[in-house]
Structures are given as structure tokens and as C-alpha cells.
XYZ file of C-alpha atoms in Angstrom:
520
model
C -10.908 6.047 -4.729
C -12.895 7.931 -6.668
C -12.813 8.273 -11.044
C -11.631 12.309 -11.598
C -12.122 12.960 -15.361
C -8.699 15.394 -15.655
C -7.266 15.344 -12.099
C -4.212 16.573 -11.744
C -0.808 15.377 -9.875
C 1.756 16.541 -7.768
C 4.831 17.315 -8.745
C 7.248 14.232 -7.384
C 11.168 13.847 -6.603
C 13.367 15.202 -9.029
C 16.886 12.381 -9.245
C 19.622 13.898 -7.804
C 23.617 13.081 -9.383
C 25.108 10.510 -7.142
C 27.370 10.770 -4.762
C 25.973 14.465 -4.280
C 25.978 15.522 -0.070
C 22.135 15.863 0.576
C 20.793 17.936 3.360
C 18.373 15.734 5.465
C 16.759 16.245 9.266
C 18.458 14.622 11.841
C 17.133 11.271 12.733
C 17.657 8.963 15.883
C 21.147 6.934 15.559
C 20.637 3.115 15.115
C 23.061 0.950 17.118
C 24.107 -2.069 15.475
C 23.368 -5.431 17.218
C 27.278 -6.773 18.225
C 26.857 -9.466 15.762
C 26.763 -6.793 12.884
C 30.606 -4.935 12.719
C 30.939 -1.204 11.518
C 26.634 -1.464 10.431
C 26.853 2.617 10.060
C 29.881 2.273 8.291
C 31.593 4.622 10.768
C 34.927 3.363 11.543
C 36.698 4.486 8.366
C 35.702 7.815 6.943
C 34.854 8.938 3.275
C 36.412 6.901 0.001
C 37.452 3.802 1.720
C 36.766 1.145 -0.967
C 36.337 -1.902 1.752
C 34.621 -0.802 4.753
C 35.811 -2.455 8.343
C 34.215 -5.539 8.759
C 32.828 -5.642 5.014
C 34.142 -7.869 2.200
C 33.349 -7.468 -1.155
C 33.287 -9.039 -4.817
C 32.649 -8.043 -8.311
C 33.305 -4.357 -9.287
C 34.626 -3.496 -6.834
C 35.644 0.028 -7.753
C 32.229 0.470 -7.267
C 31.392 0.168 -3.667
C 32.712 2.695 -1.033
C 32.228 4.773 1.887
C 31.021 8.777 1.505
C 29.678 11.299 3.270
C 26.348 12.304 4.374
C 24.638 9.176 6.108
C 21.740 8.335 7.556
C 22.414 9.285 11.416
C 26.375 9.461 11.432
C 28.550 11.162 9.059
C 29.046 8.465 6.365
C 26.868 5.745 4.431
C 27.934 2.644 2.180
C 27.289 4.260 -1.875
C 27.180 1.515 -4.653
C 27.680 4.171 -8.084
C 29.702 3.957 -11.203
C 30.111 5.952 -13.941
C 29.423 2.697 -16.920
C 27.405 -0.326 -16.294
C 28.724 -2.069 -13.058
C 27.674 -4.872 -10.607
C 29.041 -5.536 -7.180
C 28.645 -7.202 -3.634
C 29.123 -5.624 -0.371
C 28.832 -8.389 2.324
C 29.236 -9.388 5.856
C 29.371 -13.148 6.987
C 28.072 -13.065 10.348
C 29.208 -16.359 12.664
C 28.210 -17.990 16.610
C 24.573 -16.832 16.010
C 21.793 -18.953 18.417
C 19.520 -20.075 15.909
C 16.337 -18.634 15.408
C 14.409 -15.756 13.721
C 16.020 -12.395 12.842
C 15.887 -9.081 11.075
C 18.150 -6.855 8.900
C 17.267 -3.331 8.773
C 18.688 -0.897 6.579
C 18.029 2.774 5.798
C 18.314 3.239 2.041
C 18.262 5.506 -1.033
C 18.606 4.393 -4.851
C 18.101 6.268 -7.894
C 16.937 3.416 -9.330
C 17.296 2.088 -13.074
C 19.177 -1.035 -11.862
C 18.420 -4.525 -13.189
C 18.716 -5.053 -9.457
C 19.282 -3.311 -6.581
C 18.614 -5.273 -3.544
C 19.753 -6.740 0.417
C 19.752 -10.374 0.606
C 20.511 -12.495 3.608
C 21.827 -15.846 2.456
C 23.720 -18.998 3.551
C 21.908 -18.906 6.781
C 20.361 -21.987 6.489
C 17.316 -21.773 5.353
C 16.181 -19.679 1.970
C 17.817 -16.620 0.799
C 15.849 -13.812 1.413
C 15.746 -10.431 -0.620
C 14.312 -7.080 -0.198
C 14.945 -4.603 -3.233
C 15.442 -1.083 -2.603
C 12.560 1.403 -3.497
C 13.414 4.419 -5.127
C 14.301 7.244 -3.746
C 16.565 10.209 -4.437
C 15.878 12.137 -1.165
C 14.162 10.817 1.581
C 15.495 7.960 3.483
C 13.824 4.704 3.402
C 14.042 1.986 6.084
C 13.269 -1.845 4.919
C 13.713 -4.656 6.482
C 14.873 -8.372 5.458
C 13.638 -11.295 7.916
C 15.457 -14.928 7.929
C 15.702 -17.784 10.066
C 18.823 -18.927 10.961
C 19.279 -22.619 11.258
C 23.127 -23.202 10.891
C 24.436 -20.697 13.321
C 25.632 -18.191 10.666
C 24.428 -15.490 8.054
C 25.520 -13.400 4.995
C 24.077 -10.156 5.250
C 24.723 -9.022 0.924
C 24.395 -5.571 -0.501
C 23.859 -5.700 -4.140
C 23.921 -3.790 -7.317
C 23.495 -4.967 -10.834
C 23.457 -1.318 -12.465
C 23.728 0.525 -15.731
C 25.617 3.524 -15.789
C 25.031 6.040 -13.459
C 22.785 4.146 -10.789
C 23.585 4.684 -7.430
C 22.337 3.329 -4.140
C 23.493 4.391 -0.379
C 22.703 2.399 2.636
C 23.647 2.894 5.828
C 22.375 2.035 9.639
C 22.476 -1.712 9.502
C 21.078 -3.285 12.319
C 20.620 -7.571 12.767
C 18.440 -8.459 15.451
C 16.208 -10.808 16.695
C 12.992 -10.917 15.547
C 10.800 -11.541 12.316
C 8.716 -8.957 9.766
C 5.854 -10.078 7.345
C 2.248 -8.806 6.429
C -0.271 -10.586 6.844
C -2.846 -8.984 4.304
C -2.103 -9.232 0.421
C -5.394 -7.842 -1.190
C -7.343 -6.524 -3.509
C -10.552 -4.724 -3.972
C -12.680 -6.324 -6.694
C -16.139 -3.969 -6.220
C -15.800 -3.975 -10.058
C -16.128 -7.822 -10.659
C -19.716 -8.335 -10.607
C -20.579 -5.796 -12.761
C -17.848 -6.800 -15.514
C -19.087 -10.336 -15.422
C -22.289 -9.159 -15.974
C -21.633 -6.551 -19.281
C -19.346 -9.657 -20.680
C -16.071 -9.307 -18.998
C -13.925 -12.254 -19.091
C -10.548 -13.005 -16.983
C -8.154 -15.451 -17.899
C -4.903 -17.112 -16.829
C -1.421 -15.869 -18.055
C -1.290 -18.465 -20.256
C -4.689 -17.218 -21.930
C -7.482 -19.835 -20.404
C -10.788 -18.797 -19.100
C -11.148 -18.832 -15.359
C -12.562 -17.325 -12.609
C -11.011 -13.622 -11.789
C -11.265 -14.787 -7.861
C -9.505 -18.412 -8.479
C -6.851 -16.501 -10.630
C -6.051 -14.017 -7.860
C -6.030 -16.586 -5.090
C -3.656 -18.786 -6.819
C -0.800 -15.549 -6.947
C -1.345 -15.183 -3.353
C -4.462 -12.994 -2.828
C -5.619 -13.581 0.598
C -8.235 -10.342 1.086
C -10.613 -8.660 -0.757
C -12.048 -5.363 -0.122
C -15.829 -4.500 -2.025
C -17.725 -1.318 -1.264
C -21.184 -1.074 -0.286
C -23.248 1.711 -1.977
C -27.166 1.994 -0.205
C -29.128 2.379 -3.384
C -26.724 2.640 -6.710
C -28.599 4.163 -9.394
C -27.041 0.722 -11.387
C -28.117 -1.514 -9.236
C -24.325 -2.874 -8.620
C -22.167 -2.545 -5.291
C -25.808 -3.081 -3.352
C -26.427 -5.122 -0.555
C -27.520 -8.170 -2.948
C -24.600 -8.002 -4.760
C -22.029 -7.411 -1.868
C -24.052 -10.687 -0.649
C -23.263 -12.962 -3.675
C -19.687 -12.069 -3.703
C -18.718 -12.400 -0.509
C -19.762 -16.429 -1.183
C -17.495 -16.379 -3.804
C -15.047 -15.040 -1.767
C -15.004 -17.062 1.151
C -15.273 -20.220 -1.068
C -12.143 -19.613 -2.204
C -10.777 -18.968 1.370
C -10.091 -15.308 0.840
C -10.934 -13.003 3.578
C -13.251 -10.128 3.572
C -13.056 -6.567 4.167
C -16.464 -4.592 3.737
C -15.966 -0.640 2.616
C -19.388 1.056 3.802
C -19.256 4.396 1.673
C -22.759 5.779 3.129
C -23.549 7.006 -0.407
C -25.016 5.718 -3.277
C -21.955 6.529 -5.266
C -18.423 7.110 -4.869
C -17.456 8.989 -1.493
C -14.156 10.274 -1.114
C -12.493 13.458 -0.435
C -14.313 15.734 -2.921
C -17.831 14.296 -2.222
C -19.758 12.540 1.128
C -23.330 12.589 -0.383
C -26.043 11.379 1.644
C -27.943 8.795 0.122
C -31.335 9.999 -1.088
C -33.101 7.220 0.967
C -31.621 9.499 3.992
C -31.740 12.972 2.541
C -33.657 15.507 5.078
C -33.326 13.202 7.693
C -32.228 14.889 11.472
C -28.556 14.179 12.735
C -30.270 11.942 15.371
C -31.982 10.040 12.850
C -28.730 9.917 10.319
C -26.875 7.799 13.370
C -29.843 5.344 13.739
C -28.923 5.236 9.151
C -25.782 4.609 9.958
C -26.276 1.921 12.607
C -29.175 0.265 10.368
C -27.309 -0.526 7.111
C -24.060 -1.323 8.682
C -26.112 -4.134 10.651
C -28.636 -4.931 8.370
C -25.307 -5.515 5.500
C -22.950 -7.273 8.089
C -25.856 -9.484 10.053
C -27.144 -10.665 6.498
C -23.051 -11.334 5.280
C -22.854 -13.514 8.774
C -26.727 -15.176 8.242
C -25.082 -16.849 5.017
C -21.486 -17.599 6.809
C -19.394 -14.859 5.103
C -18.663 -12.804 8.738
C -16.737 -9.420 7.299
C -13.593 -9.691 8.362
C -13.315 -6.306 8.557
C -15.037 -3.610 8.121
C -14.832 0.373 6.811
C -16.750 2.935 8.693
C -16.677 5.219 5.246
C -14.379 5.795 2.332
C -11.328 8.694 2.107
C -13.128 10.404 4.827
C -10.609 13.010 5.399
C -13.464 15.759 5.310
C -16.100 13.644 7.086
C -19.197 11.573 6.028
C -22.777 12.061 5.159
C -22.197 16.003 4.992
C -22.879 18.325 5.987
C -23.708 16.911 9.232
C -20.844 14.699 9.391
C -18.096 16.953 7.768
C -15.081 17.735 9.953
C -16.297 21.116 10.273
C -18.339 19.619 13.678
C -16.237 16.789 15.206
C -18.873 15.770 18.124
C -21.308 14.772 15.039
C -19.215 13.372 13.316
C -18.427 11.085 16.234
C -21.315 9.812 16.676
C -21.750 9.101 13.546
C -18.590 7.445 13.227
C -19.665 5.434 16.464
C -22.609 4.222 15.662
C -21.223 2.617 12.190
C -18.119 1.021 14.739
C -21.313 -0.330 17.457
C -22.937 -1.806 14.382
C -20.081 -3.650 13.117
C -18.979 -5.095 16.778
C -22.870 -5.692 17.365
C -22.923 -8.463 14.376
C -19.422 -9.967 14.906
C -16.953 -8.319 18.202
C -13.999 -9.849 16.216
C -14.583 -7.559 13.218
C -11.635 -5.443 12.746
C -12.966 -1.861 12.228
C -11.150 0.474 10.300
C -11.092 4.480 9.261
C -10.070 5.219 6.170
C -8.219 8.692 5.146
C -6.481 9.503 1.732
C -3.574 11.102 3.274
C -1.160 8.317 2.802
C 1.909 10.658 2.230
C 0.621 13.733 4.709
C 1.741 13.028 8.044
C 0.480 16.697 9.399
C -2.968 16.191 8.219
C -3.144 12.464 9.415
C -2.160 13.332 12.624
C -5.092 16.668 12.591
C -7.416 13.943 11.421
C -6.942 11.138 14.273
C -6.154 13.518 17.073
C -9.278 14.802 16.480
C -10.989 11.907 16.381
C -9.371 10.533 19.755
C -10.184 13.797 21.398
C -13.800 13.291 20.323
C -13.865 9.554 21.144
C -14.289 8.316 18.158
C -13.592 3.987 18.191
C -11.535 2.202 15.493
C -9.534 -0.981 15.390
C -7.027 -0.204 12.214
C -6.204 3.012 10.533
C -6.171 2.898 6.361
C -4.537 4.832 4.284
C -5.010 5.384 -0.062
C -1.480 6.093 -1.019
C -1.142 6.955 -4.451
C 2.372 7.883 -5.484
C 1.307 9.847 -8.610
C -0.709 12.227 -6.085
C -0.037 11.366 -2.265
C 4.165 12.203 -2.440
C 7.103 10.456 -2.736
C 7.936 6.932 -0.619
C 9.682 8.291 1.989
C 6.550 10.592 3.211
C 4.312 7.819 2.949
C 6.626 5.605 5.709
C 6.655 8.803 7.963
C 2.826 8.885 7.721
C 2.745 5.184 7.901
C 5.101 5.100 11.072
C 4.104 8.336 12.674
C 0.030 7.047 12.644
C 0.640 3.160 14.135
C 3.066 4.642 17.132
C 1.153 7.941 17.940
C -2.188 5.663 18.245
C -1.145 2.010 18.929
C -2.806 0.694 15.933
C -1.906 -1.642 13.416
C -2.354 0.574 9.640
C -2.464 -0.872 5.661
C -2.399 0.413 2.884
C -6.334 0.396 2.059
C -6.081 1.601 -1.757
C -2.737 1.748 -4.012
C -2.164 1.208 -7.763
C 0.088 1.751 -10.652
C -0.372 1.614 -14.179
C 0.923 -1.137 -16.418
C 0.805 0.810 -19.881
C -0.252 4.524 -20.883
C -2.094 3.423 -24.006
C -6.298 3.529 -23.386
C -8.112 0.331 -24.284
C -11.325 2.458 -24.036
C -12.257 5.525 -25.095
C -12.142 7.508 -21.631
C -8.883 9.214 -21.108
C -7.154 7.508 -17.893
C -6.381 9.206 -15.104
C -2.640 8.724 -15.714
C -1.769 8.303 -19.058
C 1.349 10.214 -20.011
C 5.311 9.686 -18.912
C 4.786 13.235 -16.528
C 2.073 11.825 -14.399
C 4.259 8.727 -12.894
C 6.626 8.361 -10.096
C 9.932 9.292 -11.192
C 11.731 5.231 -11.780
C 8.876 3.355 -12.175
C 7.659 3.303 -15.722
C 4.260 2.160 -17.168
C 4.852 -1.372 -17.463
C 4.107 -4.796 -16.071
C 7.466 -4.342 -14.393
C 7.153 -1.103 -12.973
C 3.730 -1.945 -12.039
C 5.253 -5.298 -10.023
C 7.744 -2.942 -8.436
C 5.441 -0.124 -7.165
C 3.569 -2.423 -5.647
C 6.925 -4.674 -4.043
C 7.817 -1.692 -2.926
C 4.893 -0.084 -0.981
C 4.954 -3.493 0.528
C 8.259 -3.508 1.859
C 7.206 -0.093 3.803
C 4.153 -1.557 5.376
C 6.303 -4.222 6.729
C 8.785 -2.105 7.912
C 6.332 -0.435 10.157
C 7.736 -0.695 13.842
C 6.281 -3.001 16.240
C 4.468 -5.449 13.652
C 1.834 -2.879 13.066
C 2.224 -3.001 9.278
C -1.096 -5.216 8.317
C -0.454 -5.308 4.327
C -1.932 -3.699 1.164
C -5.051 -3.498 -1.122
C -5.189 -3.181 -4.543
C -7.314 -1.292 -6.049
C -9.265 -2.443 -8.360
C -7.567 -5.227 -9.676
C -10.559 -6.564 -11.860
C -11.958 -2.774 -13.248
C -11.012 -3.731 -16.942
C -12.542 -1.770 -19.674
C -15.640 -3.525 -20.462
C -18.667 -1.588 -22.154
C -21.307 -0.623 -19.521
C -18.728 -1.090 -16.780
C -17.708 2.747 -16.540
C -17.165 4.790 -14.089
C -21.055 6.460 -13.251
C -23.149 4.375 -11.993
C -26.164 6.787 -13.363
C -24.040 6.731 -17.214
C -24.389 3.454 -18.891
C -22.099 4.918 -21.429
C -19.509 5.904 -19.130
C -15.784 4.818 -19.561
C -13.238 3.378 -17.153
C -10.092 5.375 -16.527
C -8.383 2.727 -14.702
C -8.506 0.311 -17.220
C -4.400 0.817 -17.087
C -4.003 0.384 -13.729
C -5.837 -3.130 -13.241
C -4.102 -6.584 -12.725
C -5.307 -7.561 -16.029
C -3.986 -6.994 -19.871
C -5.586 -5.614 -22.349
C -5.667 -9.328 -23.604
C -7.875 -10.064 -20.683
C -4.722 -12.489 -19.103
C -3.416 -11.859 -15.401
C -0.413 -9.782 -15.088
C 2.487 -11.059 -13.727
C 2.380 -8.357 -11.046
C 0.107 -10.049 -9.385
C 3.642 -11.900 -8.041
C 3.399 -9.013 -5.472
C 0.555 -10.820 -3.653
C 3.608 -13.375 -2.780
C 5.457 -10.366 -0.756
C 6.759 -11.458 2.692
């Protein structure tokens, strides 16, 4: 991620009226496990108020089969024209205990207090996933439980004010668990802040330490850039160093993001650093190789080994142009290489990682990587920086996220998302989204849309197929607006623009969004 004084955003889903037949591409049928009965909800046709096998409670006007499913010809659709709430559920009975997993394919206009599948009286706790919004695409989560008493309640809910509408459809309960196993956040920010006076405290308004906060909502990662020589002095070796103590003391894991730049990289700019500028493209990989050992050998001298590791930032044109632009692959191999023989050379249990900024653009993801496996480039993980405001709606980013870990065999995260928590500035810089137009359609600027967005990405990652779906970064949880802590590291006067988007209020007390870190 990169600060863009004035960038602009793509235009996102318009809601469509409920219970309106969409026009969708075909997708593969789901078969329903023989536990589940009538999971496509198949066996009746349109308007049936109780599907086959279904039972359900509350309003119950409000739950019913229509047309236009998922893969068959009709879905489940919760709607109602004044406030409503309503059940649709399935007790499920003779199950071998043990792990399993709902799936559903889903669609929800949102608006709901809740919208949400639960599976419950199974024995152990109830667990939820809530639908994320979307008034096109179709959007596959998944809801894991372990079954202990030889029975389940798979529950589709809606507590809804007029006019919501969800439709589900495809139900399949199988063996088999989901989770992610990294909830993080990139920090790079926090040692500067600290330094120009920046203070963090608890929700309930004491003074603590912005790491020890995090940890304590579940934050189990943390991602901090390296810049070679920052005109600031910040996001240096020395300073990537001293964190990554702080880190590990807290028993947080570590993910290092080499930029190769001594300031932002990302799609619009992969500037050399001027400690390398004129050098030959032979003597550029030998840079490369250098400062990714000299960074990771020194983090695993003082017992903080990277966990993993970055070889760039949003490289989706390259790195260190113009000889490592996309414009010649073979160079940019090598360079790419010789970052990934670095990281291995310090610590061969280092996950490496590319990083693109194509988290909704499943076309250019797939240019990027099938380029890079045609040129031989070696990676571990594949990241992504999905941005909803920019990168499309939910339903692209799953098709990226999907398409990339089954077309390469990787496991993929989410290395950079956000949403904002207000649209008022506590700083003079204008924010980068900071009016009604710029945000996803449903999830408004505040603590609770925030908490959403970022439940919701979530649930996607851990839908991925085949346990590939690592987990999510934040970014940058800790980038509050504190004076000298802007965006340019050459600007001392510089503001932040992403003041609004951090996991921290305006009052300097931790969010309660940071409840996301506690996702499955």
C-alpha cells in the first residue's frame, strides 16, 4: 500500500430489488452429502414456503423457495417487505462424531441486524458465519463444527429490516474442518508514532503497549516493511531489528515485507534505492541477495527468525525498474530469485511470498504468475492487497482468491486489506476515502462496518478450497494521525490519510474491530 493524495475508486455493485431473477455464469453443481436432504432446494419448485426436508420458525412468511439458484434452478430467499426475522433449519441425526463443514453459496443485500448460518446443538459450541454482502456475485462460506452428540442443526437466519433479502442455496455437510491460521496486522507505522508521541490505549482508555493490545484481541502476525535507506530514518534495518523483539516477546509471528526502495513501492512506483542506482542488472541481483540476507541473518542473530518473508511490495509491474519491470520477465526472475535464495539461505523454513495488488482481478493474476512459473520464478505463498473500495466487489476477490491457490498449489492471504471506521479527518490531510461514494455499497464508515469488512474478507480466505486460505493482514492498524508521522518519509510535515482506516479511535482507544482477529 502506498498513500495516493486524490486516488480515485471504482465504481462497485449497485443493490439489486429482491427476489429479482439475476443472470449469472454457470457454475459446477454441488451434491449434497446424504446427511443434508433437498441442500439445493430442488425438490419443490418456486414459492414453496417450507422446503422438503427444511423446518422453519419465526416469520415465516418470510422464507421460501424462488428461482434462479446457484447451480440448479431454485435457491432458499429470506425477504420481506417490513421488518421480519426468521429460521430456516435442518436437524441432521446418526452422524459419526467428528469434525465437519457446512458450505453454502450465498447472496444478501445486506442491512440486516443479522444475517447469518449457524450450526448448533451439535454438541459442542454453536458456530456462525454471517453472510457478506453481495447483490450479484455468488459467495461461498463455510461453517466448521465438531460434532460430539451424533447430531446437528444446520440454521439459516435473518433478523432484517424491511426490504433485506438473502438467497442461499447449494448446501453441502461434509467431513472435514476450515480455519485460518494467520490473523495479522502490519504495524511498519508503530515505531515511528511512538517516537513523534503517539500513544495507544485499551478500550477502556488505559495506556498500554499497541503490540500487548493487539495480541490480547487475537493478533497472531505482524507484517513491517523494510525500506534500504529511508530518507527518515524509520522502516530501516535498525528499526525492523528492534521491533521484531517486541514482536516475538509477545509471541506474535513475523512476516518481513522487503520493498527494495527507500520508500513506498507499489504499483505506480519500484524505485531503486539510490545506494543501488547505476548499478548493472548483474550487480542489482547480488543487491537483492545482500540486504535480504544481511536483514533476515541479523533478525535470526538476535532470535526473531522472519517467519516469512516478501520478495517486494504490489509488484504487479515488477521491482527495481526498469530492469526488473514486467516488461523483461527473465530479469525479473532472477531478481525475484535471488531475494527467494536469500531468504531460504538464512532460515529454509521461511515461508516466501509474492505479493500482487490484484486481489479482485483474476485475468491479470493469472498473466502475472503464469509468467512467473514459465520463467521459474520460486515462491512459497501468493499475497494479495484487496481493497474493496478499489480492487471490486467480494465475489471477484474469491474467484481471484480460488482461481490463484488451485491453478498453482499454493496456499494465498490476504497480505493488505482495510476499511474505514469514520469519514471525519483527525488531521489535516484529506483521507483517501472520506465520503459515503467511495465505500463498498453495505458497509458504512463505522466501527461496525469496519468489524464486518474485515469478518467478511475472512470468511473468503477460509473458504478457499483445499485449506489453502492462510488468513489476513491488516493494514496498518497502528498509522494514527500523529504529527511527524505522515505519509513522506522526505516531508516531516506530511499528513496521514489513513488515519480513518486504523484499529485505533480518534481517542487513541482500540476499536472493537479488532474482534475480527478472533475469526475462525
Amino acid at each position: 500500500m502506498k498513500f495516493h493524495p486524490g486516488r480515485t475508486t471504482r465504481a462497485l455493485l449497485l443493490p439489486l430489488t429482491a427476489g429479482l431473477a439475476l443472470t449469472f455464469l454457470p457454475a459446477q453443481a454441488a451434491h449434497a452429502a446424504s446427511t443434508l436432504t433437498n441442500g439445493g432446494f430442488e425438490a419443490d419448485g418456486t414459492g414453496t414456503a417450507t422446503p422438503t426436508g427444511w423446518s422453519e420458525y419465526g416469520d415465516t412468511g418470510a422464507s421460501y423457495t424462488e428461482s434462479g439458484g446457484h447451480s440448479g434452478s431454485y435457491r432458499l430467499t429470506q425477504y420481506a417487505a417490513s421488518a421480519y426475522k426468521v429460521e430456516t433449519y435442518q436437524y441432521v441425526s446418526g452422524l459419526t462424531n467428528g469434525d465437519y463443514t457446512l458450505t453454502a453459496w450465498v447472496r444478501s443485500s445486506g442491512g440486516q441486524n443479522a444475517a447469518y448460518i449457524a450450526l448448533k446443538n451439535c454438541g459442542s459450541a454453536e458456530q456462525r458465519t454471517d453472510l457478506p454482502l453481495s447483490s450479484s456475485g455468488w459467495i461461498r462460506i463455510v461453517t466448521p463444527i465438531k460434532v460430539t452428540n451424533s447430531q446437528c442443526t444446520i440454521s439459516i437466519n435473518s433478523d432484517a429490516n424491511a426490504s433485506n433479502w438473502i438467497n442461499v442455496d447449494d448446501l453441502t455437510f461434509t467431513s472435514g474442518t476450515t480455519g485460518t491460521s494467520i490473523h495479522g496486522a502490519d504495524i511498519s507505522s508503530l515505531a515511528k508514532s511512538e517516537a513523534k508521541g503517539g500513544v495507544y490505549k485499551t478500550s477502556s482508555g488505559t495506556t498500554g503497549d499497541a503490540l500487548a493490545i493487539l495480541k490480547s484481541y487475537g493478533m497472531n502476525y505482524a507484517r513491517l516493511k523494510v525500506w534500504v535507506n529511508p530518507a527518515d530514518g524509520f522502516n530501516d534495518k535498525a528499526h525492523v531489528l528492534a521491533m521484531a523483539k517486541r514482536i516475538k516477546a509477545q509471541g506474535v509471528k513475523l512476516l518481513v515485507d522487503f520493498h527494495y526502495s527507500d520508500t513506498w513501492a507499489d504499483p505506480g512506483a519500484q524505485t531503486k534505492p539510490a545506494a543501488w542506482t547505476g548499478h548493472t542488472y548483474s550487480q542489482l541481483k547480488t543487491d537483492v541477495y545482500n540486504h535480504t540476507y544481511d536483514v533476515l541473518n541479523a533478525l535470526k542473530a538476535q532470535g526473531t527468525t522472519a517467519d516469512m518473508v516478501q520478495i517486494g511490495n504490489e509488484i504487479n509491474g515488477g521491482i527495481l525498474w526498469s530492469e526488473g519491470s514486467t516488461s523483461n520477465w527473465s530479469q525479473l526472475a532472477g531478481l525475484l530469485n535471488s531475494g527467494y535464495d536469500a531468504a531460504k539461505a538464512v532460515s529454509s523454513s521461511t515461508v516466501v511470498a509474492l505479493h500482487l495488488a490484484k486481489g479482485g482481478d483474476k485475468s491479470g493474476t493469472e498473466w502475472w504468475f503464469d509468467n512467473a512459473v514459465a520463467n521459474g520464478v520460486k515462491f512459497d505463498a501468493i499475497g494479495l492487497s484487496y481493497y474493496g473500495y478499489w480492487h471490486g466487489p467480494l465475489s471477484d476477490f474469491q474467484t481471484t482468491l480460488d482461481d490463484a491457490a488451485s491453478r498453482y498449489g499454493k496456499p494465498v492471504f490476504v497480505a493488505e486489506t482495510a476499511y474505514p471506521f469514520t469519514l471525519a479527518n483527525n488531521d489535516a490531510l484529506e483521507n483517501q476515502i472520506d465520503t459515503t461514494a467511495k465505500l463498498v455499497s453495505g458497509y458504512p464508515a463505522t466501527v461496525a462496518g469496519q468489524t464486518k469488512w474485515m469478518n467478511d474478507v475472512a470468511s473468503i480466505v477460509e473458504a478457499v478450497p483445499g485449506g489453502r486460505g492462510l488468513g489476513v493482514f491488516y493494514w496498518e492498524a497502528t498509522w494514527t494521525a500523529v504529527s511527524g508521522n505522515g505519509w513522506d518519509p522526505t516531508d516531516a510535515t506530511s499528513g496521514n490519510g489513513w488515519e480513518n482506516q486504523a484499529l485505533f479511535g480518534y481517542d487513541d482507544k482500540a476499536l472493537s474491530s479488532m474482534t475480527w482477529f478472533s475469526h475462525r
